[in-house]
Short mmCIF file of C-alpha atoms (C1' of nucleotides) in Angstrom, two decimals:
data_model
loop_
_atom_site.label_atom_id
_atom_site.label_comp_id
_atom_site.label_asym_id
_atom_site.label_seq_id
_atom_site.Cartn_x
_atom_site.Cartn_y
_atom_site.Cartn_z
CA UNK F 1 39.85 -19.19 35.41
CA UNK F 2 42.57 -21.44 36.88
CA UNK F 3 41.24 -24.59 38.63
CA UNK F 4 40.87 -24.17 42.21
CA UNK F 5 42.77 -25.96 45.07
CA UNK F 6 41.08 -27.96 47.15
CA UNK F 7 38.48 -26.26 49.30
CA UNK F 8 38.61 -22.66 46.92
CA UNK F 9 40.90 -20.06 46.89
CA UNK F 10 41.73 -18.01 50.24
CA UNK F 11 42.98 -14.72 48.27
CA UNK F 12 39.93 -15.05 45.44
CA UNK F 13 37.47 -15.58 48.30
CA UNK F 14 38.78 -12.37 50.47
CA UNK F 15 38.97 -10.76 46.93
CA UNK F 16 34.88 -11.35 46.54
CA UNK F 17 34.00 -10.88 50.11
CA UNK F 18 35.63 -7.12 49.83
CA UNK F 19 34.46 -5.91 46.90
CA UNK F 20 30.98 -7.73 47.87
CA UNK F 21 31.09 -5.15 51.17
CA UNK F 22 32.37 -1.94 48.87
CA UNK F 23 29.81 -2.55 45.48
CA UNK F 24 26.85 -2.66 48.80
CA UNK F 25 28.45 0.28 50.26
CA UNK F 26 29.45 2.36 47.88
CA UNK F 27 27.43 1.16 44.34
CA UNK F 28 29.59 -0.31 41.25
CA UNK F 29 30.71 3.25 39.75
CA UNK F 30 31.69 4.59 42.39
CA UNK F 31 33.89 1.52 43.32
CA UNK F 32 37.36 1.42 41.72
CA UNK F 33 39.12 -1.53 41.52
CA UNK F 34 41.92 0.03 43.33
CA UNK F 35 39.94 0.68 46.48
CA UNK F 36 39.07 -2.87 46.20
CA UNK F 37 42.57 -3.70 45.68
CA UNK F 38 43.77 -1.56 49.14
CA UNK F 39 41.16 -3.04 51.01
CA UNK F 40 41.66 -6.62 50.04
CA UNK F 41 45.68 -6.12 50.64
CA UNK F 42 46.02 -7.22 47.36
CA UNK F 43 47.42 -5.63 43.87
CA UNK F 44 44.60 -4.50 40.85
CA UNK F 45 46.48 -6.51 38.47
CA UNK F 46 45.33 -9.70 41.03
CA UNK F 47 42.16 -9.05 41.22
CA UNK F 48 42.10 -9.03 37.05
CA UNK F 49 43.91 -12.46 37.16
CA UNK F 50 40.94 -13.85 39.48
CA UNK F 51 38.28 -12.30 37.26
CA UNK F 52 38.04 -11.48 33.62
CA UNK F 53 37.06 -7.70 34.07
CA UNK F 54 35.41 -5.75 36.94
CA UNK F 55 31.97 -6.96 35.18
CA UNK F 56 32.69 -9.91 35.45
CA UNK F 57 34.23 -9.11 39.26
CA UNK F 58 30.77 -7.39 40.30
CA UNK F 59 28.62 -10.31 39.15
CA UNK F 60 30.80 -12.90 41.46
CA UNK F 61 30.18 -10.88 44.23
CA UNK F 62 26.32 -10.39 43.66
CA UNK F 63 25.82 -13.36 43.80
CA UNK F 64 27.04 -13.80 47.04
CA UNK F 65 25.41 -10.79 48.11
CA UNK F 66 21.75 -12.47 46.97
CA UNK F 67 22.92 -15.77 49.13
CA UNK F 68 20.81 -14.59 51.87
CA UNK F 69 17.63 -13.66 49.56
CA UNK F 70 15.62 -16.58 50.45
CA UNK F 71 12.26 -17.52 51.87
CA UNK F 72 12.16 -19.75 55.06
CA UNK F 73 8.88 -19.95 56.29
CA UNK F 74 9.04 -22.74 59.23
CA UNK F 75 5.97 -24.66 59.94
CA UNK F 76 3.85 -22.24 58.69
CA UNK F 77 1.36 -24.88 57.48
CA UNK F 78 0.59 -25.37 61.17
CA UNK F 79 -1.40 -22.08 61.89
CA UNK F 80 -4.75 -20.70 60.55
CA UNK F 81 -4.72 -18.89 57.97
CA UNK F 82 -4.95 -14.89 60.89
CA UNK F 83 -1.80 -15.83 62.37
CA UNK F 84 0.02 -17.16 58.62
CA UNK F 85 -1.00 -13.93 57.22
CA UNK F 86 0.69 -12.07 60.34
CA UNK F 87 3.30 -14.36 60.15
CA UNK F 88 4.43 -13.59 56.61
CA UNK F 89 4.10 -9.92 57.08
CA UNK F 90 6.57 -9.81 60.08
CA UNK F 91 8.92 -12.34 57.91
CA UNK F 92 9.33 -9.78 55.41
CA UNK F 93 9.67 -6.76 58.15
CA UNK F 94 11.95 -8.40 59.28
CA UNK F 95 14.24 -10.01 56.49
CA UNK F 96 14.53 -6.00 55.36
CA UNK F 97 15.21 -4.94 58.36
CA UNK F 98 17.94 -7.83 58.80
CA UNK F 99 19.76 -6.92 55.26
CA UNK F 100 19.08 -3.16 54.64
CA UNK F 101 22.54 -2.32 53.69
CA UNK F 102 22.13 -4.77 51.09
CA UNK F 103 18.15 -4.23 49.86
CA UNK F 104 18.85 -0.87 49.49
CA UNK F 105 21.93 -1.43 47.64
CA UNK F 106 19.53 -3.70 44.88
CA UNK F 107 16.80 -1.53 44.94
CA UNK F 108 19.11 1.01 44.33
CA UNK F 109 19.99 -1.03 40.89
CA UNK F 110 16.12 -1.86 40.19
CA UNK F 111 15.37 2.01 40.00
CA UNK F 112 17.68 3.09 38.07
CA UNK F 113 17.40 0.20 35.66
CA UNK F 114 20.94 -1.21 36.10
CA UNK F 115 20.35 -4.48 37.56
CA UNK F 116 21.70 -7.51 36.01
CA UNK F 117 18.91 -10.00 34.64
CA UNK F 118 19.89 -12.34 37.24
CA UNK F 119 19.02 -9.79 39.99
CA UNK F 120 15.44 -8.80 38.47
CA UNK F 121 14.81 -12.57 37.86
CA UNK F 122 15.40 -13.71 41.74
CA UNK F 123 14.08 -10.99 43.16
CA UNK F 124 10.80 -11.15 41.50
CA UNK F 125 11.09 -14.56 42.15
CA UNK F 126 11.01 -14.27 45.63
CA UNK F 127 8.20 -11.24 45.44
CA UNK F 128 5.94 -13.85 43.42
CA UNK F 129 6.50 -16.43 46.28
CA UNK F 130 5.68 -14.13 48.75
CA UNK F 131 2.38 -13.13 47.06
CA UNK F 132 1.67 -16.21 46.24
CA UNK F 133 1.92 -17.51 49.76
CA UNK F 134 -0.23 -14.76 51.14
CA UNK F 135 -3.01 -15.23 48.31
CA UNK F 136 -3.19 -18.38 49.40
CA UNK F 137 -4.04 -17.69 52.68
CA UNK F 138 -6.32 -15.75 52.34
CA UNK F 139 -8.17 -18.11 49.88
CA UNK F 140 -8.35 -20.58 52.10
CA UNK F 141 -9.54 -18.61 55.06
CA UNK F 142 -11.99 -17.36 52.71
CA UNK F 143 -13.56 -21.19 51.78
CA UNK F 144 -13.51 -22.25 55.15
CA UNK F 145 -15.27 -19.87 56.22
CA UNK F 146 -13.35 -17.58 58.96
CA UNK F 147 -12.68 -14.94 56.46
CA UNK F 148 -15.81 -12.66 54.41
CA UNK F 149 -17.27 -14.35 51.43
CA UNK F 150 -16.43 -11.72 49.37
CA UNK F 151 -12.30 -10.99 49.82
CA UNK F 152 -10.37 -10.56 46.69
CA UNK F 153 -7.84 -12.80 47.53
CA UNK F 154 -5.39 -11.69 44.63
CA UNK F 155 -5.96 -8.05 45.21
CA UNK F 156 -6.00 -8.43 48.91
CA UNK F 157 -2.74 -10.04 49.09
CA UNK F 158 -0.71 -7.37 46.09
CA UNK F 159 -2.39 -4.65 48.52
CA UNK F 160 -1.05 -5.68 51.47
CA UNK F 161 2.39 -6.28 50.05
CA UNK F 162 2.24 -3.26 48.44
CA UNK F 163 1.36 -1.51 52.28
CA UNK F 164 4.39 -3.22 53.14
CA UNK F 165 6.75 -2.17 50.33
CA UNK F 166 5.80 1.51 51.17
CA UNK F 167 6.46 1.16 54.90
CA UNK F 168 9.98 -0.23 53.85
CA UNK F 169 10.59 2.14 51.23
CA UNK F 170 9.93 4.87 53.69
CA UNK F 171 12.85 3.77 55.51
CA UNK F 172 15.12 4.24 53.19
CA UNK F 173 13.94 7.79 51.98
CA UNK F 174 13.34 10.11 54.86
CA UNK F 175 13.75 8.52 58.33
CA UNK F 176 9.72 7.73 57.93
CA UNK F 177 7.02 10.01 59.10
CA UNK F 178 8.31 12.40 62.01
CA UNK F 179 5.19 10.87 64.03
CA UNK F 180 4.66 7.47 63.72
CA UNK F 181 7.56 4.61 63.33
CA UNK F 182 7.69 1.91 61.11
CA UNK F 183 6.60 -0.46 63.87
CA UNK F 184 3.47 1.97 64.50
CA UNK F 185 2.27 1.27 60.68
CA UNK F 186 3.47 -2.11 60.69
CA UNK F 187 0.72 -2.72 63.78
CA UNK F 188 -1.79 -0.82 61.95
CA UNK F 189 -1.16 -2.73 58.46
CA UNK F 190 -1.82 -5.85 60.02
CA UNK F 191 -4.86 -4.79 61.91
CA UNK F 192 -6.55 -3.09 59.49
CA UNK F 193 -5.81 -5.89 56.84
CA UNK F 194 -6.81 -8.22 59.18
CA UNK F 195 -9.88 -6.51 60.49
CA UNK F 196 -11.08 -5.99 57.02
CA UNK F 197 -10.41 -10.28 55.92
CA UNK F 198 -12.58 -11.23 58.81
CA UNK F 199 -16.15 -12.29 58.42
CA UNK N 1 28.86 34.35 36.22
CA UNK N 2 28.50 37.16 33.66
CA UNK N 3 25.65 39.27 33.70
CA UNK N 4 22.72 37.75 31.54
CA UNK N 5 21.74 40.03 28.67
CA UNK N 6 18.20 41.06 29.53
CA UNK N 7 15.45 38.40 29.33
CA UNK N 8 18.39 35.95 29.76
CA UNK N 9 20.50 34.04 27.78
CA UNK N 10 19.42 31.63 25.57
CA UNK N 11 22.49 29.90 24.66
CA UNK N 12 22.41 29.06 28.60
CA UNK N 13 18.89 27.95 29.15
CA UNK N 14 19.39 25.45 25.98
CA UNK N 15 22.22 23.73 27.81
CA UNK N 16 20.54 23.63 31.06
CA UNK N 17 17.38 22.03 29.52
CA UNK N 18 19.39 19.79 27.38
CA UNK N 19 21.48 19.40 31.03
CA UNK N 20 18.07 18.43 32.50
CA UNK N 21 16.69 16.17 30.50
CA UNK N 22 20.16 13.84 30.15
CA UNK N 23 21.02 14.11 33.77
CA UNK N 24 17.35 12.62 34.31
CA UNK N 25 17.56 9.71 31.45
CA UNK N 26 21.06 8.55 32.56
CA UNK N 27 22.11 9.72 36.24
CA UNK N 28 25.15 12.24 36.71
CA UNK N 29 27.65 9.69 36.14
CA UNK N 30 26.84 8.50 32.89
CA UNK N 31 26.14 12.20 31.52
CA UNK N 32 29.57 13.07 29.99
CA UNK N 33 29.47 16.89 29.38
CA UNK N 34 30.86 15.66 26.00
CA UNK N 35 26.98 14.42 25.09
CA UNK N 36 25.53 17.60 26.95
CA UNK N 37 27.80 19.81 24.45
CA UNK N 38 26.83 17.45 21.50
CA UNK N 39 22.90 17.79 22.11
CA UNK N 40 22.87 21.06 22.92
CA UNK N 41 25.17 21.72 20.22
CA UNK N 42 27.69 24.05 21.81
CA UNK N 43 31.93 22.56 22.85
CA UNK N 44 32.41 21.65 26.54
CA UNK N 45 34.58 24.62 27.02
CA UNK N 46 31.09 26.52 27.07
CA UNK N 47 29.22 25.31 29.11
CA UNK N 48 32.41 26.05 31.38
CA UNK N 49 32.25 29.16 31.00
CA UNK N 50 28.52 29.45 32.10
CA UNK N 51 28.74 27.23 34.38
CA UNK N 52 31.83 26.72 36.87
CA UNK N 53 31.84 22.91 37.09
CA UNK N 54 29.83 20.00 36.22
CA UNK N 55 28.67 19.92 39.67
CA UNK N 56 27.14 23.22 39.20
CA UNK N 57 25.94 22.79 36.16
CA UNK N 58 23.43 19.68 37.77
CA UNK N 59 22.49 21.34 40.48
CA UNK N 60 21.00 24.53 38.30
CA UNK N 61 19.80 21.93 36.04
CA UNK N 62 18.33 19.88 39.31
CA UNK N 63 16.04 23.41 40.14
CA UNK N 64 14.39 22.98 36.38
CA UNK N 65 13.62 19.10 36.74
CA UNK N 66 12.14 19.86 40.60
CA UNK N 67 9.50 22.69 39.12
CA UNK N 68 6.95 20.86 38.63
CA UNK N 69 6.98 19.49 42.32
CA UNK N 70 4.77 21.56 43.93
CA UNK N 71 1.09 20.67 45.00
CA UNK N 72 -2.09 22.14 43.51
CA UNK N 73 -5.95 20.41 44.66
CA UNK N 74 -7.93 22.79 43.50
CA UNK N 75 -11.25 23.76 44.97
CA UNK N 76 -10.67 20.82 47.45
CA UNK N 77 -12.28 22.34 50.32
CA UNK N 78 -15.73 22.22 48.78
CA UNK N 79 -15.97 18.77 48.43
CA UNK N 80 -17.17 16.38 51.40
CA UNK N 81 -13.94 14.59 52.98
CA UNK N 82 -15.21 11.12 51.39
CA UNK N 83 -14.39 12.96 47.93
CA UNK N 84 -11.42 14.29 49.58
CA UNK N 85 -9.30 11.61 50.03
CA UNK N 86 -10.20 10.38 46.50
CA UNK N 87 -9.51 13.40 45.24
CA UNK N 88 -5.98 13.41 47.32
CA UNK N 89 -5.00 9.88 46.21
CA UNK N 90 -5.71 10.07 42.35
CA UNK N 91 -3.64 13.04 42.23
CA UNK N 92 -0.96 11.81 43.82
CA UNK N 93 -1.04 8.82 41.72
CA UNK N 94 -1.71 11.31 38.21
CA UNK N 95 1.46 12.94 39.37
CA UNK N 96 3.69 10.02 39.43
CA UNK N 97 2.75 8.88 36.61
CA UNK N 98 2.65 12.25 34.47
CA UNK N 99 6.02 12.32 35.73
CA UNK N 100 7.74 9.23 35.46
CA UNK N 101 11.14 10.24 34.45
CA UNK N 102 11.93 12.48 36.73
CA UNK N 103 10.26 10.93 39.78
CA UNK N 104 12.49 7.69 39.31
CA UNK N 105 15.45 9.96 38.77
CA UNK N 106 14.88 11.39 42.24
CA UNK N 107 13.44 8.35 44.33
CA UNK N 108 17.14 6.91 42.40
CA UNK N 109 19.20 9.71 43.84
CA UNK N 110 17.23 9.19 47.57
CA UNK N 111 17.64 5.51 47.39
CA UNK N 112 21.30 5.64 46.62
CA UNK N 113 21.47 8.76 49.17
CA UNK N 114 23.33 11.14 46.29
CA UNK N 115 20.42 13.44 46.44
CA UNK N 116 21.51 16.91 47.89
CA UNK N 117 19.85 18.24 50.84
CA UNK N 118 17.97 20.43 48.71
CA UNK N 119 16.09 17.56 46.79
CA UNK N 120 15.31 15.79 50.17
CA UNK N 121 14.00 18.97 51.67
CA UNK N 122 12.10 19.79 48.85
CA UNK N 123 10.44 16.35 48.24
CA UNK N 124 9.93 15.79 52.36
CA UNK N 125 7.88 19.17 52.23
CA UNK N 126 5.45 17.99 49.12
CA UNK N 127 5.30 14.62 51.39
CA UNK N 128 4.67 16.49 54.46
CA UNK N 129 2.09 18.47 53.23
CA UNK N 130 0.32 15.87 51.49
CA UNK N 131 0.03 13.51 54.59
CA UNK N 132 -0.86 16.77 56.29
CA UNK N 133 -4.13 17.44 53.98
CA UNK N 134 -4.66 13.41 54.42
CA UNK N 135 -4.73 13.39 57.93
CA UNK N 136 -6.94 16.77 57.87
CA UNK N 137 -9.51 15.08 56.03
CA UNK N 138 -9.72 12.28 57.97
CA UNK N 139 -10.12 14.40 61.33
CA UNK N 140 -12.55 16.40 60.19
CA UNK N 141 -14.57 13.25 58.75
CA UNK N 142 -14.47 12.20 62.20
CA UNK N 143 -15.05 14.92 64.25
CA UNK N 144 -18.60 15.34 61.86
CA UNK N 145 -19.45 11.81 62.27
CA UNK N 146 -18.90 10.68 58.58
CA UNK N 147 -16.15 8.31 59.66
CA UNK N 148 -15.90 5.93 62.39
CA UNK N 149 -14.99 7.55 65.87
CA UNK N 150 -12.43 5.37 66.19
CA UNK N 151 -10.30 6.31 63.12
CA UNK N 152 -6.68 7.36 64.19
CA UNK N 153 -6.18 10.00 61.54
CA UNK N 154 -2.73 9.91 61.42
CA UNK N 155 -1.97 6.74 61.39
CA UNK N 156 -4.58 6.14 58.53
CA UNK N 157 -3.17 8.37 56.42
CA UNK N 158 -0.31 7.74 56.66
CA UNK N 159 -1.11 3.85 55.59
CA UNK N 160 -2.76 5.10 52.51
CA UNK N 161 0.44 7.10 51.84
CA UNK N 162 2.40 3.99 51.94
CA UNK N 163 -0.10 1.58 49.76
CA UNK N 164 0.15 4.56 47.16
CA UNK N 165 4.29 4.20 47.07
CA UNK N 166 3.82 1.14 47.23
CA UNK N 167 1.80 0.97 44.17
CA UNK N 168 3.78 3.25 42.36
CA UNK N 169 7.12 2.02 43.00
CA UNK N 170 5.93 -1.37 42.15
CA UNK N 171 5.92 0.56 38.71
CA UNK N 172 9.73 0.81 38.93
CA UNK N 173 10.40 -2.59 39.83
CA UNK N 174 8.94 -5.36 37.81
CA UNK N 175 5.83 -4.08 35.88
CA UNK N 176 3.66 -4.54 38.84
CA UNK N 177 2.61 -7.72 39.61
CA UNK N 178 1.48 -9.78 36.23
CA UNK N 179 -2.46 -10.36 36.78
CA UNK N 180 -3.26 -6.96 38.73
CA UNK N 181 -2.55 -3.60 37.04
CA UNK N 182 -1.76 -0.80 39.26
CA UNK N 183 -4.47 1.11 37.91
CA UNK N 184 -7.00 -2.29 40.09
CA UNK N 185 -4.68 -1.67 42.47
CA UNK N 186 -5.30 1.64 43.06
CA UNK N 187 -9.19 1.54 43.00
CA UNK N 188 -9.10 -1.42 45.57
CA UNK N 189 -6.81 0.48 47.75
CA UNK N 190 -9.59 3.62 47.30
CA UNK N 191 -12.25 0.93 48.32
CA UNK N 192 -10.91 -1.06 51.01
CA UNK N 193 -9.31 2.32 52.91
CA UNK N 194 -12.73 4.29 52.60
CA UNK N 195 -14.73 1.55 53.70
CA UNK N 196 -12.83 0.94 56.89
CA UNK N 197 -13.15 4.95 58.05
CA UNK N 198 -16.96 4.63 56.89
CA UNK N 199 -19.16 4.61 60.23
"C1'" DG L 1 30.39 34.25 24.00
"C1'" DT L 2 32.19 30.76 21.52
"C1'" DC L 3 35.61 28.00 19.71
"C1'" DT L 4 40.04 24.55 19.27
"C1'" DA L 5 43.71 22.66 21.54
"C1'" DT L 6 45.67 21.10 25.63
"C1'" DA L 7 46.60 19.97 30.55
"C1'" DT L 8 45.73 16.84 34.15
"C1'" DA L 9 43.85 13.00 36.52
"C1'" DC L 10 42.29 8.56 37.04
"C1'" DA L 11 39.93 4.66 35.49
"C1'" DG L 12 40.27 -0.39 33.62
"C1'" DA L 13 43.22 -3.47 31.58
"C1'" DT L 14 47.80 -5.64 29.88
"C1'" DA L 15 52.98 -7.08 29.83
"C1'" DG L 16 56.22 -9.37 31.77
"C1'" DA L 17 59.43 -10.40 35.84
"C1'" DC L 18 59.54 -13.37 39.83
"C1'" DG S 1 49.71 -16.51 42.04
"C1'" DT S 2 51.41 -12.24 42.82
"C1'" DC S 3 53.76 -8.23 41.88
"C1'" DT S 4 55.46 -3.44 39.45
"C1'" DA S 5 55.32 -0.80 35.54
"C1'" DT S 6 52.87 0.70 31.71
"C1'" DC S 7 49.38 1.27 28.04
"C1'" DT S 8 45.12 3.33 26.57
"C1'" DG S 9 40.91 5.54 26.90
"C1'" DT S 10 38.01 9.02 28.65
"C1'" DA S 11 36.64 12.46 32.00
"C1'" DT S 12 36.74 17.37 33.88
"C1'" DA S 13 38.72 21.52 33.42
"C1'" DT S 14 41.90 25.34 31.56
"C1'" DA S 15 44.47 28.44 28.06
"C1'" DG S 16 44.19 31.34 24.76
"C1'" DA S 17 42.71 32.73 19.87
"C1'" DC S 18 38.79 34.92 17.62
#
DNA sequence: GTCTATATACAGATAGAC
DNA sequence: GTCTATCTGTATATAGAC
């Protein structure tokens, strides 16, 4: 691992961004370092100077694949607790929507059980945030009053995120039901959650 | 393909089950016909000669693991559509998890879109026709004035359809979340969807 | 039908010149 | 830093004896 110049390497940074795009694409096995090579205009004995192995190659480029796997919620401290629930639901939508190529790709790894620690780790990171934020809403609706008495705010929240997981998951299997679209059950997840929170 | 010696061959069916069960522990890649010959104790060059290629080989072995698939409720049509759609859920659920294995095998094959169009058409039919009895239920709990007027049959089943992946491929991930188990999961989702198409 | 031995291809990784 | 040439391992598949 040579030191650097200034401001990174151009060649190891076009190296990473490529075999980022291809390991998405096309998974890590079915990925040879000489397609990565072609692609990158660059030789396979390179791209083994840069990195240690192709391990150690696909880990450098996960990481830069999970750059964008982050939570920005804005100001949603500002709303009541309806609209942060909706909120939150159409954040995720829409993050998966955003990055399919790429959530696929790690689910992908997750079910067949050859994810990296450090991919589990931050994505049930993230997942745990995102539950956590919604149980929280609904706890609060709950002692102030605009939501039932009796919500299960834990339960609630995994259900809903669980609703949501299955409408996204659908997406990548078949092209969803034949009849409805995502955005269909997306509506009716938040309405029927909803409807059911309210006192 | 030589001519099976009646009641089959049972060199053959021992390497397609041994085929079957690898192929579903470790994915096609990582099943070396060199450990297929070692478990089922026969050389490579045998399982050659009954079958023409690997590729063949998984997709006879594919036709064992997908047996099981099929869908049987019983005297369903006897019971009132509230007992239905339990009915309908927990077997879905029973299924999945009676067949672990193989189900992640295949939701990893449609996920990383190596599955061949006969796995998608076979598992799209199950899914069909489960949604199908779903949504029957439903209608005819409305039509009789069990359920709300207002239900939309299709689009409630199919949101119970997604909470139940959901659910289960939470199983795949992470081990579900850490305080719920699927198994609350699973009853609230029962409870919450049942009380919303209750009139 | 079943085996051993071999052909062929391609992968990841290394050696060494420039 | 970057290349060409090569080593080494392992995979699928074939040839041919029994």
């Amino acid at each position: 691992m040579t030191e650097a110049s200034p401001q990174g390497n151009r060649t190891r940074d076009r190296i990473l961004a490529t075999a980022a795009r291809l390991f998405s694409q096309h998974g890590y096995d079915h990925t040879p370092l000489s397609l990565v090579a072609r692609e990158a205009e660059v030789s396979k004995a390179l791209i083994l100077w840069h990195f240690e192995s192709k391990q150690d190659l696909f880990r450098a480029a996960l990481g830069r694949t999970l750059e964008p796997y982050y939570i920005d919620v804005g100001d949603i401290g500002s709303l009541d607790e309806y609209e942060q629930i909706k909120r939150l639901v159409d954040l995720y939508f829409k993050f998966v929507r955003a990055n399919g190529y790429s959530v696929r790709f790690i689910l992908d790894m997750m079910v067949s059980e050859s994810a990296p620690d450090e991919v589990t780790s931050h994505v049930n990171r993230l997942y745990s945030l995102f539950r956590e934020m919604l149980t929280k809403a609904i706890t609060q609706g709950r002692d102030n009053g605009r939501f039932r008495s009796d919500v299960r705010p834990d339960l609630d929240a995994a259900l809903i995120l669980t609703a949501l997981d299955g409408i996204l998951m659908e997406q990548f299997l078949n092209q969803a039901t034949p009849t409805n679209t995502s955005e269909e059950l997306l509506e009716h997840l938040k309405n029927t959650a909803l409807e059911r929170l309210l006192s």
